[in-house]
Amino acid sequence: MKLLVVGSGGREHALLWALKREQPDAVLLAAPGNAGTALVATNLPIPADQIPDLVDAAVRERVDLVIIGPEGPLALGLADRLRGRGIPTFGPSGAAARIEASKAWSKEVMVAAGVPTAASRTFATLAPALAYIDSHPEPLVVKASGLAAGKGAVVCATRAEAASAARAMLDTRIFGDAGDEVVVEAFLEGEELSVLALTNGTEVAILPPAQDHKRLQEGDRGPNTGGMGAYSPVALDTAALRAMVTTRVLEPTLAEMARRGAPFSGVLYAGLMVDRSGNPSVVEFNCRFGDPETQVILPRIASGLVDALGACARGSRLPEVTIDPSAAVTTVLAARGYPDQPERGAEITIPDDLPDGALVFHAGTRRDEAGILRAAGGRVLAVTGVGATFAAAQTISRAAAERITFDGKQFRRDIGWREAARR
Ligand code: AMP
Ligand code: GLY
């Protein structure tokens, strides 16, 4: 079996690691991959947004299944183009990827489907947006509708801040076309939970939920990032919550998308806010695996991943995915200057005697001409600890994160603090 994973982050390294673990004899390809994916797969030097080149490579290599990691190529229609050439592909069509790529459309779908989410309005021009903000209770949230690399949502304590965020998006156009439309929404109180579900379009299989840490600094301070760490399982996750998420969030969303001519298959990621009574609202949908959530979810899948991804790709019945009861915690090591202007090029040293249960997933790394491992992106590595308990996993992840070195390394020592506080 030959599998191609598109993308170059920690999520893609974790996917390839999990595929290899389950199918040691499979031939694995990554495009473009990183220095970590090169340890388990052959990297093809094709950027993830080069759609025709990716399709040609998949055809030439006679790939049995393509798994698309990032939202960018999904929104550009990579899955449609691959399926058009007869290649089974895990990931939604370009039309269905709008559930992430257009927050305005995603809100329309949620409202039509009766899915709980913050009350919102969408604007394409500044004056009505400012008028709406002027009458909105504080705090409030202003979001660029399009893809903005995780930077498009601004939580505003005051109407004045919200007005300047709307102006920056609609007038100064800081996010370019991604800010053609702006969503203004109510602030939701609660605790966030990432619920990822595999779906073949009709059936859904919820994977072990995870909690991300979006802020750069310990104590959830500092700017929003792509995610500085994650853990799974999360005690917030109960059978009652899963049932609610399935019947009130996932199933109605999939049905409404199909009704609109954009049926979804792949992994639907519901970013939830869970309130004090345990009721979930959707903060956002993503059309792909989360990063760094994947680095804690996949190590907990004991079997069935490859078959499940294939079933989603082919639209066939979902097989059972079995979950390991162990806990996983991942700590992201980021470069100096992340998230604004990450420095590249620092030499990375990974000791060979990291604690048992430590998994090092590469995100922004490359090997230079001399074979030296160097930082090549904002998030450099994700260091996952797997252990019998949350505390054990947290200790392993943190200890390994301490011992890996590169100049400018930034990381949080408090990943999982909410879980630790609950216990
Ligand atoms: P998004 O890009 O929509 O996922 O938003 C990024 C982050 O901003 C989320 O993970 C939340 O932490 C925060 N956020 C977004 N929308 C809301 C909201 N309506 N209420 C509270 N926090 C929000
Ligand atoms: N960790 C958040 C995301 O993948 O969007």
Short mmCIF file of N, CA and C and ligand atoms in Angstrom, two decimals, residues 103 107 118 141 143 150-155 185-189 192 214-215 224 273 282-284 286, ligand 1:
data_model
loop_
_atom_site.label_atom_id
_atom_site.label_comp_id
_atom_site.label_asym_id
_atom_site.label_seq_id
_atom_site.Cartn_x
_atom_site.Cartn_y
_atom_site.Cartn_z
N LYS A 103 -15.94 31.77 7.37
CA LYS A 103 -16.66 31.79 8.63
C LYS A 103 -18.08 32.31 8.42
N LYS A 107 -21.25 30.12 9.57
CA LYS A 107 -22.30 30.65 10.45
C LYS A 107 -23.68 30.44 9.83
N ALA A 118 -22.30 31.24 18.85
CA ALA A 118 -22.49 32.63 19.28
C ALA A 118 -23.33 33.39 18.25
N VAL A 141 -16.37 39.63 19.70
CA VAL A 141 -15.31 39.01 18.91
C VAL A 141 -15.48 39.43 17.45
N LYS A 143 -14.03 38.70 13.57
CA LYS A 143 -13.28 37.68 12.84
C LYS A 143 -13.25 37.95 11.35
N GLY A 150 -4.91 31.26 11.41
CA GLY A 150 -5.19 31.25 12.85
C GLY A 150 -5.13 32.61 13.54
N LYS A 151 -4.90 33.68 12.72
CA LYS A 151 -4.77 35.01 13.34
C LYS A 151 -6.03 35.86 13.14
N GLY A 152 -7.02 35.32 12.47
CA GLY A 152 -8.16 36.12 12.03
C GLY A 152 -9.20 36.45 13.08
N ALA A 153 -9.10 35.86 14.29
CA ALA A 153 -10.12 36.12 15.31
C ALA A 153 -9.54 37.05 16.38
N VAL A 154 -10.24 38.14 16.64
CA VAL A 154 -9.78 39.09 17.66
C VAL A 154 -10.83 39.19 18.76
N VAL A 155 -10.46 38.73 19.95
CA VAL A 155 -11.37 38.84 21.10
C VAL A 155 -11.18 40.25 21.66
N GLU A 185 -19.26 38.73 16.51
CA GLU A 185 -20.07 37.81 17.30
C GLU A 185 -19.93 38.02 18.79
N ALA A 186 -20.90 37.44 19.51
CA ALA A 186 -20.92 37.53 20.97
C ALA A 186 -19.80 36.68 21.56
N PHE A 187 -19.27 37.11 22.69
CA PHE A 187 -18.23 36.38 23.40
C PHE A 187 -18.87 35.24 24.17
N LEU A 188 -18.30 34.04 24.04
CA LEU A 188 -18.82 32.87 24.75
C LEU A 188 -17.95 32.60 25.97
N GLU A 189 -18.61 32.36 27.10
CA GLU A 189 -17.88 31.99 28.33
C GLU A 189 -17.75 30.48 28.37
N GLU A 192 -12.69 25.65 26.38
CA GLU A 192 -12.64 25.15 25.00
C GLU A 192 -12.29 23.67 24.94
N LYS A 214 -4.06 27.94 23.04
CA LYS A 214 -3.85 28.87 21.92
C LYS A 214 -2.87 29.99 22.25
N ARG A 215 -2.83 30.40 23.53
CA ARG A 215 -2.00 31.57 23.85
C ARG A 215 -0.53 31.19 23.96
N ASN A 224 -2.51 35.09 20.60
CA ASN A 224 -3.00 33.81 20.08
C ASN A 224 -1.97 33.23 19.12
N MET A 273 -16.97 25.65 22.74
CA MET A 273 -16.91 26.28 24.05
C MET A 273 -17.95 25.54 24.89
N VAL A 282 -20.49 26.03 19.23
CA VAL A 282 -19.38 25.95 18.28
C VAL A 282 -18.71 27.32 18.15
N VAL A 283 -17.40 27.36 18.41
CA VAL A 283 -16.61 28.57 18.19
C VAL A 283 -16.20 28.63 16.72
N GLU A 284 -15.80 27.49 16.20
CA GLU A 284 -15.41 27.41 14.79
C GLU A 284 -15.41 25.96 14.36
N ASN A 286 -13.24 23.39 11.73
CA ASN A 286 -12.12 23.22 10.82
C ASN A 286 -12.40 21.99 9.97
P1 AMP B 1 -11.21 30.94 15.86
O1 AMP B 1 -10.19 31.38 14.84
O2 AMP B 1 -12.60 31.23 15.47
O3 AMP B 1 -10.99 29.54 16.31
O4 AMP B 1 -10.87 31.75 17.18
C1 AMP B 1 -9.60 31.67 17.79
C2 AMP B 1 -9.76 31.68 19.29
O5 AMP B 1 -10.41 32.89 19.70
C3 AMP B 1 -10.64 30.57 19.83
O6 AMP B 1 -9.93 29.38 20.04
C4 AMP B 1 -11.12 31.18 21.14
O7 AMP B 1 -10.12 31.07 22.13
C5 AMP B 1 -11.28 32.63 20.78
N1 AMP B 1 -12.68 32.88 20.36
C6 AMP B 1 -13.15 32.92 19.10
N2 AMP B 1 -14.47 33.16 19.07
C7 AMP B 1 -14.85 33.29 20.35
C8 AMP B 1 -16.10 33.57 21.00
N3 AMP B 1 -17.22 33.79 20.31
N4 AMP B 1 -16.12 33.63 22.35
C9 AMP B 1 -14.98 33.43 23.07
N5 AMP B 1 -13.78 33.18 22.53
C10 AMP B 1 -13.71 33.11 21.18
#
